[in-house]
Short mmCIF file of C-alpha atoms in Angstrom, two decimals:
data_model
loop_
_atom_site.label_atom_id
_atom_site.label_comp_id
_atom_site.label_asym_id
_atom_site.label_seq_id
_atom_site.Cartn_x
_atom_site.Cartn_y
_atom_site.Cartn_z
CA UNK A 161 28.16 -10.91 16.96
CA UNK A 162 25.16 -8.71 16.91
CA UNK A 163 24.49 -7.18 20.20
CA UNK A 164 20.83 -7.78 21.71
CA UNK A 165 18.85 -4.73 24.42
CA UNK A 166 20.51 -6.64 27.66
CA UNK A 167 24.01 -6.55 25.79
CA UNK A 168 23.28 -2.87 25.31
CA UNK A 169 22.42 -2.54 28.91
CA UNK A 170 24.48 -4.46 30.65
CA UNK A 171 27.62 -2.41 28.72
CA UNK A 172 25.79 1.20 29.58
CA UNK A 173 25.64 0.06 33.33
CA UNK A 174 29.06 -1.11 33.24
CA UNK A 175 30.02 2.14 32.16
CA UNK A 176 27.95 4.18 35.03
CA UNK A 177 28.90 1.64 37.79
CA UNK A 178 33.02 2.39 37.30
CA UNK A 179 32.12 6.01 36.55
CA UNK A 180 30.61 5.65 40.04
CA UNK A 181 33.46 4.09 41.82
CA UNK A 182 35.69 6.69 40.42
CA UNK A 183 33.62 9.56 41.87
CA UNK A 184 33.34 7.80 44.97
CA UNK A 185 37.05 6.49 45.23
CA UNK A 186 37.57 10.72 44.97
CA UNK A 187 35.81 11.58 47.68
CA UNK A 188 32.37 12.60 46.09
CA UNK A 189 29.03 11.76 48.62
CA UNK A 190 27.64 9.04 46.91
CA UNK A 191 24.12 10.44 46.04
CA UNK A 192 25.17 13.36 44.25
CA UNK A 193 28.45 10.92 42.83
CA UNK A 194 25.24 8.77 40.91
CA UNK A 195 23.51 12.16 39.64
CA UNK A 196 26.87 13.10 38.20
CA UNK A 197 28.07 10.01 36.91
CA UNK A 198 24.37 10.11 35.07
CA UNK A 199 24.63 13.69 33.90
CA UNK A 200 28.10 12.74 32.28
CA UNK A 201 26.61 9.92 30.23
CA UNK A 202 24.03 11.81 28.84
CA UNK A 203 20.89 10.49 26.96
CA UNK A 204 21.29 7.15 28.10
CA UNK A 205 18.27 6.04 25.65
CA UNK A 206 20.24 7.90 22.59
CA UNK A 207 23.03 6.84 23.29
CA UNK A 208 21.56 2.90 23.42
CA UNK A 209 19.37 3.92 19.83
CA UNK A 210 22.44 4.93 18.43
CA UNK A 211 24.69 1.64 19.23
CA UNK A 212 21.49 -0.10 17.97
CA UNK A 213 21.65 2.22 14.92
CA UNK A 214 24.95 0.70 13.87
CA UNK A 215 24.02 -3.29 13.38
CA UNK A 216 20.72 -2.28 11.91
CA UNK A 217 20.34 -2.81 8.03
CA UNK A 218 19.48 0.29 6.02
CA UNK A 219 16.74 -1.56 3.78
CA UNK A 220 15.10 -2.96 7.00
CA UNK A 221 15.14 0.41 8.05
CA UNK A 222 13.61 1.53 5.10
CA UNK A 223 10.61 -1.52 4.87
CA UNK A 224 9.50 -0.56 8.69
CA UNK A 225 9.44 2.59 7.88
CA UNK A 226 7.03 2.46 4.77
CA UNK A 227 4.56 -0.20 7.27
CA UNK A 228 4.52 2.37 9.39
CA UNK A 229 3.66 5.11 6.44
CA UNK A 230 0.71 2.93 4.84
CA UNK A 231 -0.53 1.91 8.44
CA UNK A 232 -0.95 5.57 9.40
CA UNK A 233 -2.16 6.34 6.07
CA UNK A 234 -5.23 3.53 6.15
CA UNK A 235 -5.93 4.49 9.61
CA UNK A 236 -6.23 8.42 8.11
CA UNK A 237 -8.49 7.58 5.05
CA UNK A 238 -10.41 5.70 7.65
CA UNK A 239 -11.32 8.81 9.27
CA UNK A 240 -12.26 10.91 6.28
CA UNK A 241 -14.60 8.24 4.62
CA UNK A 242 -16.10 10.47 2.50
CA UNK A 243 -12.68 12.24 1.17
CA UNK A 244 -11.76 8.65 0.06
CA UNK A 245 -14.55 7.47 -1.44
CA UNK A 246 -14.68 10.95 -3.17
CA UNK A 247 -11.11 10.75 -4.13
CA UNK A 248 -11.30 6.98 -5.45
CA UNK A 249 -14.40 8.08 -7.26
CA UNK A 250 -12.44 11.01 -9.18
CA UNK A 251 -9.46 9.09 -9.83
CA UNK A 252 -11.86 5.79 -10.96
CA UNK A 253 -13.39 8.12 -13.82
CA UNK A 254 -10.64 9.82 -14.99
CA UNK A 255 -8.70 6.96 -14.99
CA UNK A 256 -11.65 5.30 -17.00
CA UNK A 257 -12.06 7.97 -19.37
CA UNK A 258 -8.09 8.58 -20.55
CA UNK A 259 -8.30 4.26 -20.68
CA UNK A 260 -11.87 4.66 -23.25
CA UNK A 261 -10.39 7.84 -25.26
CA UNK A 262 -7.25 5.99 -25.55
CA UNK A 263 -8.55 2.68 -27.19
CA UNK A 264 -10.18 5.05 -29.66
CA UNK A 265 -7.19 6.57 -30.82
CA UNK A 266 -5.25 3.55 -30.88
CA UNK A 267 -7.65 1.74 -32.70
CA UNK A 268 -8.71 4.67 -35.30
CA UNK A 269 -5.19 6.67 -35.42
CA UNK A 270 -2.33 4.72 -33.83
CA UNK A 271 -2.72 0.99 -35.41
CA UNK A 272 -1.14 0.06 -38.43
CA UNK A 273 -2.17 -1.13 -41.73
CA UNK A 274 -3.43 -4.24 -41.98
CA UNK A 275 -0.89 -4.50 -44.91
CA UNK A 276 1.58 -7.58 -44.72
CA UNK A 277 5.18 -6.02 -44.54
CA UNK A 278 4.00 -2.14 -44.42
CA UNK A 279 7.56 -1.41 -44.18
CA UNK A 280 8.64 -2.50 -47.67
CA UNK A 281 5.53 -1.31 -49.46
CA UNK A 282 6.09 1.68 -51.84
CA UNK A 283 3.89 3.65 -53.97
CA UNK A 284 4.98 4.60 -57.00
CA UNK A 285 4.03 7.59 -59.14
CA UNK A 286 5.09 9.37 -62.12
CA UNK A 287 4.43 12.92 -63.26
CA UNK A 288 5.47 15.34 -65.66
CA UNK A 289 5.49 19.27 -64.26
CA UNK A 290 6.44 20.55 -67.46
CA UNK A 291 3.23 19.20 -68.76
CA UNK A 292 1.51 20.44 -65.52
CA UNK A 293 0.69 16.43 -65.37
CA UNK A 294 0.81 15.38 -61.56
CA UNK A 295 0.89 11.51 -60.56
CA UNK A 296 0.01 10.33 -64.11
CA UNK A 297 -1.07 7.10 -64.82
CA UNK A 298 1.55 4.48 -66.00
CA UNK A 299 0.81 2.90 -70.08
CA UNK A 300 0.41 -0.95 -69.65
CA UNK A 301 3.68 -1.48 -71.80
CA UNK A 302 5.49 1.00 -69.10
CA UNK A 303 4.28 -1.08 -66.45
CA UNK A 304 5.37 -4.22 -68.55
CA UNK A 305 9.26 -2.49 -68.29
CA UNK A 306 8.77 -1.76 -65.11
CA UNK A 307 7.88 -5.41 -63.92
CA UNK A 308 10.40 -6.93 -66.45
CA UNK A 309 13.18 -4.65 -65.70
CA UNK A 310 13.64 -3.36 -62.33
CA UNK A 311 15.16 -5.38 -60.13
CA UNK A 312 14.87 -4.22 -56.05
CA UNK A 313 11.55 -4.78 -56.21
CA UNK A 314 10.27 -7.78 -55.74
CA UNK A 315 6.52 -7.70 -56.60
CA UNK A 316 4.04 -5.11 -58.34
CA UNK A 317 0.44 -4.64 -57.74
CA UNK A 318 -0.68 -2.16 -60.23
CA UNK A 319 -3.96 -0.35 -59.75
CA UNK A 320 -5.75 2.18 -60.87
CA UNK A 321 -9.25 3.64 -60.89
CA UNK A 322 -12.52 3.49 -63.23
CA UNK A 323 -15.83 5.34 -63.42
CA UNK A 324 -18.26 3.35 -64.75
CA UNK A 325 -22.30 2.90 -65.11
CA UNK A 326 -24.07 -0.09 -63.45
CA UNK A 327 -27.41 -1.38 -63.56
CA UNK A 328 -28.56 -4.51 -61.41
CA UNK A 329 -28.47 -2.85 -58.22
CA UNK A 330 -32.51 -2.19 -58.17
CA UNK A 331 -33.74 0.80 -59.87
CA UNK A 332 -31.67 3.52 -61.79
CA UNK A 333 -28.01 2.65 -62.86
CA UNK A 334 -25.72 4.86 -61.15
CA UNK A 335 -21.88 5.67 -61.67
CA UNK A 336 -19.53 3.74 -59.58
CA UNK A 337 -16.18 4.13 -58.87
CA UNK A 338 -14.08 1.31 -59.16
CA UNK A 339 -10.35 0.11 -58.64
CA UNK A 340 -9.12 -1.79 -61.76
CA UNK A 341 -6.08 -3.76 -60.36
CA UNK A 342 -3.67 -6.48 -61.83
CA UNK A 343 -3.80 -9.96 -60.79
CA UNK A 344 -0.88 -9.49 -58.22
CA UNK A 345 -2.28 -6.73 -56.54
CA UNK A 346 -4.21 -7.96 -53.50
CA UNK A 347 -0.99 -10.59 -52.64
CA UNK A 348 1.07 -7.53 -53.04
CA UNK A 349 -0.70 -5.81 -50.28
CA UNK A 350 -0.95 -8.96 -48.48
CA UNK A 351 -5.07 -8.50 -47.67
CA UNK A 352 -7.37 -11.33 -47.29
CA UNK A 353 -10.74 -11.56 -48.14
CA UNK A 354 -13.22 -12.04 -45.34
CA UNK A 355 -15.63 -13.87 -47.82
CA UNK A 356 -14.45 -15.88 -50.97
CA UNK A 357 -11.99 -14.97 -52.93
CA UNK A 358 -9.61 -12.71 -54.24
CA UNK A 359 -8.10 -11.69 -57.56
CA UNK A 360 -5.31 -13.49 -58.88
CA UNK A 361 -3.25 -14.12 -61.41
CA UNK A 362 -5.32 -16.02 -63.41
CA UNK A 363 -8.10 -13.54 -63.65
CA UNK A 364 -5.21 -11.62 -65.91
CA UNK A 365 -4.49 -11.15 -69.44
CA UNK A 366 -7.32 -11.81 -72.42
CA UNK A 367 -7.92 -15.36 -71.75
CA UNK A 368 -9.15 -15.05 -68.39
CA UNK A 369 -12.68 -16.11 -67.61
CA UNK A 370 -14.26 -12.58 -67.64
CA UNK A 371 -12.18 -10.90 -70.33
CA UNK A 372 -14.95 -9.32 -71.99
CA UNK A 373 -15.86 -7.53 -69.28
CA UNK A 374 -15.01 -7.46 -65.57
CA UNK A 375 -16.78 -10.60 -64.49
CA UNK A 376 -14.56 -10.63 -61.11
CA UNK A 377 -15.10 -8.11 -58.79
CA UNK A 378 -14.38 -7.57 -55.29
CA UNK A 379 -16.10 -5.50 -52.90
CA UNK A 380 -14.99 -3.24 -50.31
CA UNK A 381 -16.11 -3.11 -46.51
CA UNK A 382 -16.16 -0.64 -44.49
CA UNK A 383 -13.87 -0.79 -42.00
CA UNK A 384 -16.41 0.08 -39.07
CA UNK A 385 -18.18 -3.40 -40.47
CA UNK A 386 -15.02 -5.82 -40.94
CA UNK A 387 -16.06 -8.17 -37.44
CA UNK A 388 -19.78 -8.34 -38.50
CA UNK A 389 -19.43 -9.14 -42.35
CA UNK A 390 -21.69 -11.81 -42.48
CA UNK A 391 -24.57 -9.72 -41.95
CA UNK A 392 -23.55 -8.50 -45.62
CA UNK A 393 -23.95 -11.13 -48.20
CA UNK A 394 -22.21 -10.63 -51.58
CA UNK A 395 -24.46 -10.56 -54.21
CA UNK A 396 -23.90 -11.95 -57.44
CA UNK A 397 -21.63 -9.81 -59.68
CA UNK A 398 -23.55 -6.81 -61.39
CA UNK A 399 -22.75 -7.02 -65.03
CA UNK A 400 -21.31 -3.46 -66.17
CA UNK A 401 -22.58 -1.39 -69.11
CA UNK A 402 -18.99 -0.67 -70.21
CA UNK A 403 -17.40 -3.32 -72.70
CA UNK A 404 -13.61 -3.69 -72.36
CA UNK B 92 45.77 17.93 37.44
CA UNK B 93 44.48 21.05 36.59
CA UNK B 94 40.83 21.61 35.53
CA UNK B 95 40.40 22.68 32.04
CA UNK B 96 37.37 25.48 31.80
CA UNK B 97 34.69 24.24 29.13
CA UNK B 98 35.97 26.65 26.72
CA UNK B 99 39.66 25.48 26.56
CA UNK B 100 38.07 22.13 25.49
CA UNK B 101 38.84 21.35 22.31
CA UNK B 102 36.22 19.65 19.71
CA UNK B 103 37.40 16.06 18.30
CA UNK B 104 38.29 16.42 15.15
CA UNK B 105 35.66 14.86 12.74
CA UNK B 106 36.87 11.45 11.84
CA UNK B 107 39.76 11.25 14.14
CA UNK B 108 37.94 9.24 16.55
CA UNK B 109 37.87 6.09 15.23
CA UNK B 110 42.08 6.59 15.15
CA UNK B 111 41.72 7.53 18.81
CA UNK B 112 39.97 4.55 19.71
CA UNK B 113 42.39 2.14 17.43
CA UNK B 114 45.59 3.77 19.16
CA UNK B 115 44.19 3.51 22.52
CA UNK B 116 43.48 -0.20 22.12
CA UNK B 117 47.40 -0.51 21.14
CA UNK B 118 48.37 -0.80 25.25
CA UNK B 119 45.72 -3.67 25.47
CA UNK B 120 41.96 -4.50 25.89
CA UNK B 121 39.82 -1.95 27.30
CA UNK B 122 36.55 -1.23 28.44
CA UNK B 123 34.35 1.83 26.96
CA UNK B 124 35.37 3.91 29.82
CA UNK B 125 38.18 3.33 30.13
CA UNK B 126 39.02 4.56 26.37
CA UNK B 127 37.42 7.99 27.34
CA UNK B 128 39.40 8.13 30.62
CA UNK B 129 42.62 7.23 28.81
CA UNK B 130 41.93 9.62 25.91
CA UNK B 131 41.27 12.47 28.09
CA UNK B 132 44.35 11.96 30.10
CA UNK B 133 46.68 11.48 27.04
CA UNK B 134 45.72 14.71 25.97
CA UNK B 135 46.22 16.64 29.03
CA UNK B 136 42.23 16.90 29.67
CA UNK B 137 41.81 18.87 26.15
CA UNK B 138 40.34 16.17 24.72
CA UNK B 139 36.69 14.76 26.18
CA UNK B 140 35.24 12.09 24.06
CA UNK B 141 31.12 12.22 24.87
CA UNK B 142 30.08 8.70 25.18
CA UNK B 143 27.16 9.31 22.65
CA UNK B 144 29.79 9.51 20.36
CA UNK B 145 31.95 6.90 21.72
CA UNK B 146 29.77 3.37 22.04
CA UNK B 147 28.32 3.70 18.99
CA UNK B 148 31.66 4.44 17.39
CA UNK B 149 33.12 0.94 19.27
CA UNK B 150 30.62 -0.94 18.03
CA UNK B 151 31.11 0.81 14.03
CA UNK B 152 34.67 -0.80 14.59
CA UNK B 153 33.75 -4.03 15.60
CA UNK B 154 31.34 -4.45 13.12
CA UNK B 155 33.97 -3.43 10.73
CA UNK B 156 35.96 -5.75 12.21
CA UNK B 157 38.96 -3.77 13.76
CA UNK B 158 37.68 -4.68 17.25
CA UNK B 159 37.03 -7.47 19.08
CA UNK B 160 34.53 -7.36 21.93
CA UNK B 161 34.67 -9.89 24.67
CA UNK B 162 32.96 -9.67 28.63
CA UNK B 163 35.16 -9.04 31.56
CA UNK B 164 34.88 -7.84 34.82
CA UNK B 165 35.83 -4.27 35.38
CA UNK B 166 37.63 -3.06 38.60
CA UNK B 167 34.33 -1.74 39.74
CA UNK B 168 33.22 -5.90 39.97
CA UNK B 169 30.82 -5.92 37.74
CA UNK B 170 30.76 -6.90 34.13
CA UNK B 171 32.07 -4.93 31.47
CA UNK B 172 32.63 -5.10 27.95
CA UNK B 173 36.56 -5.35 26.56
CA UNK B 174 37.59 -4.26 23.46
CA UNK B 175 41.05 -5.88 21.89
CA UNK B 176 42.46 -4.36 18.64
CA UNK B 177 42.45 -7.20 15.60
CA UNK B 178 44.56 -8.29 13.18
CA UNK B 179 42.66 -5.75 10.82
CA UNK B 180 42.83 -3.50 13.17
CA UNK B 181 45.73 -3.08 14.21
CA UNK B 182 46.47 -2.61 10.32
CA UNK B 183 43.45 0.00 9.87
CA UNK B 184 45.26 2.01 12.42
CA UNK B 185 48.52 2.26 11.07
CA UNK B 186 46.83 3.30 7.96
CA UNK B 187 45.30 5.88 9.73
CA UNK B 188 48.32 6.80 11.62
CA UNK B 189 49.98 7.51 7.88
CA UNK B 190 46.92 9.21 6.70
CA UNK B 191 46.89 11.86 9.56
CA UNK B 192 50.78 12.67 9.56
CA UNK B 193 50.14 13.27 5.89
CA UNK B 194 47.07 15.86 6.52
CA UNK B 195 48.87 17.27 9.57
CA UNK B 196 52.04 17.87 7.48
CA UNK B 197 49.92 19.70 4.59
CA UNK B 198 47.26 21.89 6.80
CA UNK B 199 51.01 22.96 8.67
CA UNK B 200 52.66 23.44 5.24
CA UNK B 201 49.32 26.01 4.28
CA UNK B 202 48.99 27.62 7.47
CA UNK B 203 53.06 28.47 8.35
CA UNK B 204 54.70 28.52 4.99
CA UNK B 205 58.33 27.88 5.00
CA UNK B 206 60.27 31.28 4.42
CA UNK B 207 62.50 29.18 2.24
CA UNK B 208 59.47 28.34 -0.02
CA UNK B 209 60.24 31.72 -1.39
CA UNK B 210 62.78 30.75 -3.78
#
């Protein structure tokens, strides 16, 4: 179906040859009859391109094209050697340096909390701004109703904060400020310990094993130090001034 | 016949020459040049297809399908190609046909309203 160059041709000659014979059969000197028949057609080449033009596919089209835009551009970048190597230089570092400045945000800014279930977590806070009290602390019996009463929640981890004196740590005692939480809180916020264990339920209430004082503790990293904690061992709980 | 002057020539119409072509191709098969020779004497020399426009307009239609191309040999002895009008064609052109009357009535209706279109 789809014509080849002699096809093309051989249908272009046809053409000129009865053009030809019509000048002729008219009386025209045969020379000038050839010229003319000629300068009727045209752009014979065009005219051929064009025919040609119509079986070609468009995407075909298209792929030669680009070959033909990246072979010219190698052989280009070939002759500037040092634009290129300038040019893949500038875009290697800048390219490098968004990638770097990027990780850091991502990793300081942009990742979430290592909380399990972030999405369902919420703090909760009381105050009273007639008293001029902001984000009070909650009474053990209101945190009592609170766990035995309300219903769309389906966990508590109540927390809240201590100053208190220790000795044990080599030299002076100094104030430290601790987190006091409930049994449930660390499953609440779904953390894990990267060394033994944490609190739990049974460290609650007045007959767990440290009730007379905080005999479980657990100790904060900093973050900048969670992949190398081994390098700090735990040592054995300080015993605290304060009696509970 | 008389020699037209370039001027007197009219342009072909943009997209009528496909029709052309199609209603040509109604008396029989036909070669390339013989299409433009046929078209220019139907229309009393006004009409002069180029044959830049004309091959690669036969071979839109038979890649379309409206044409059929097959080799002859033309009365010049030497071989030629002939065009016959298809089955689609021949359908294609009375489309065509329809289409044109319809524009030809409309541009006449704009450009020489009927004085009874006043009322």
């Amino acid at each position: 179906m789809r014509p080849d160059q002699h096809d093309l041709d051989e249908e272009i000659r046809g053409h000129l040859a009865l053009s030809l014979k019509e000048r002729i059969e008219r009386g025209e000197d045969p020379t000038s009859a050839r010229l003319a028949a000629l300068k009727e057609f045209g752009n014979v080449t065009l005219t051929r391109d064009s025919m040609r033009g119509v079986w070609r596919h468009r995407w075909l089209d298209a792929a030669e094209a680009l070959a033909r835009d990246i072979r010219f551009a190698l052989r280009a970048l070939l002759h500037a050697k040092g634009l290129a190597a300038t040019v893949v230089v500038t875009l290697a570092l800048g390219i490098g340096a968004n990638a770097a400045i990027f990780s850091v945000v991502r990793g300081v800014l942009l990742r979430p909390l290592v909380n399990r279930d972030e999405d369902r977590l919420i703090y909760i806070r009381q105050s009273a701004p007639g008293l001029g009290a902001e984000n009070t602390t909650f009474s053990v019996p209101e945190l009592n109703d609170l766990k035995s009463r309300v219903t769309t929640i389906s966990a508590f981890g109540d927390f809240s904060t201590v100053d208190f004196a220790m000795v044990g740590l080599g030299g002076e005692p100094r104030m430290v400020k601790a987190g006091v939480v409930g049994g449930s809180f660390f499953d609440v916020m779904g953390l894990r310990p990267v060394l033994g264990r944490l609190l739990n339920e049974h460290d609650d209430g007045p007959k767990a094993a440290g009730a007379a004082g905080p005999s479980a503790s657990v100790r904060a990293l900093p973050p900048w130090s969670a992949s190398s904690s081994h390098r700090y061992p735990i040592r054995p709980t300080p015993r605290s001034s304060q009696t509970w | 016949m008389t020699k037209h002057p370039d001027e007197q020539r009219l342009e072909l119409l943009q997209g009528t020459l496909d029709m052309l072509i199609l209603r040509t191709l109604q008396w029989g098969p036909q070669h390339g040049h013989g299409i433009g020779q046929a078209i220019r004497a139907r229309s009393d020399e006004l009409l002069k297809v180029e044959t830049g426009s004309l091959y690669p307009a036969l071979h839109r239609l038979v890649k379309r399908g409206w044409l059929k191309p097959e080799w002859g040999v033309s009365e010049a002895n030497q071989r030629a190609k002939y065009y016959r009008l298809t089955t689609a064609g021949k359908a294609q052109l009375s489309r065509e046909q329809d289409r044109w009357s319809q524009l030809v009535d409309a541009i006449g209706r704009i450009m020489n309203p009927a004085p009874a279109s006043k009322e």
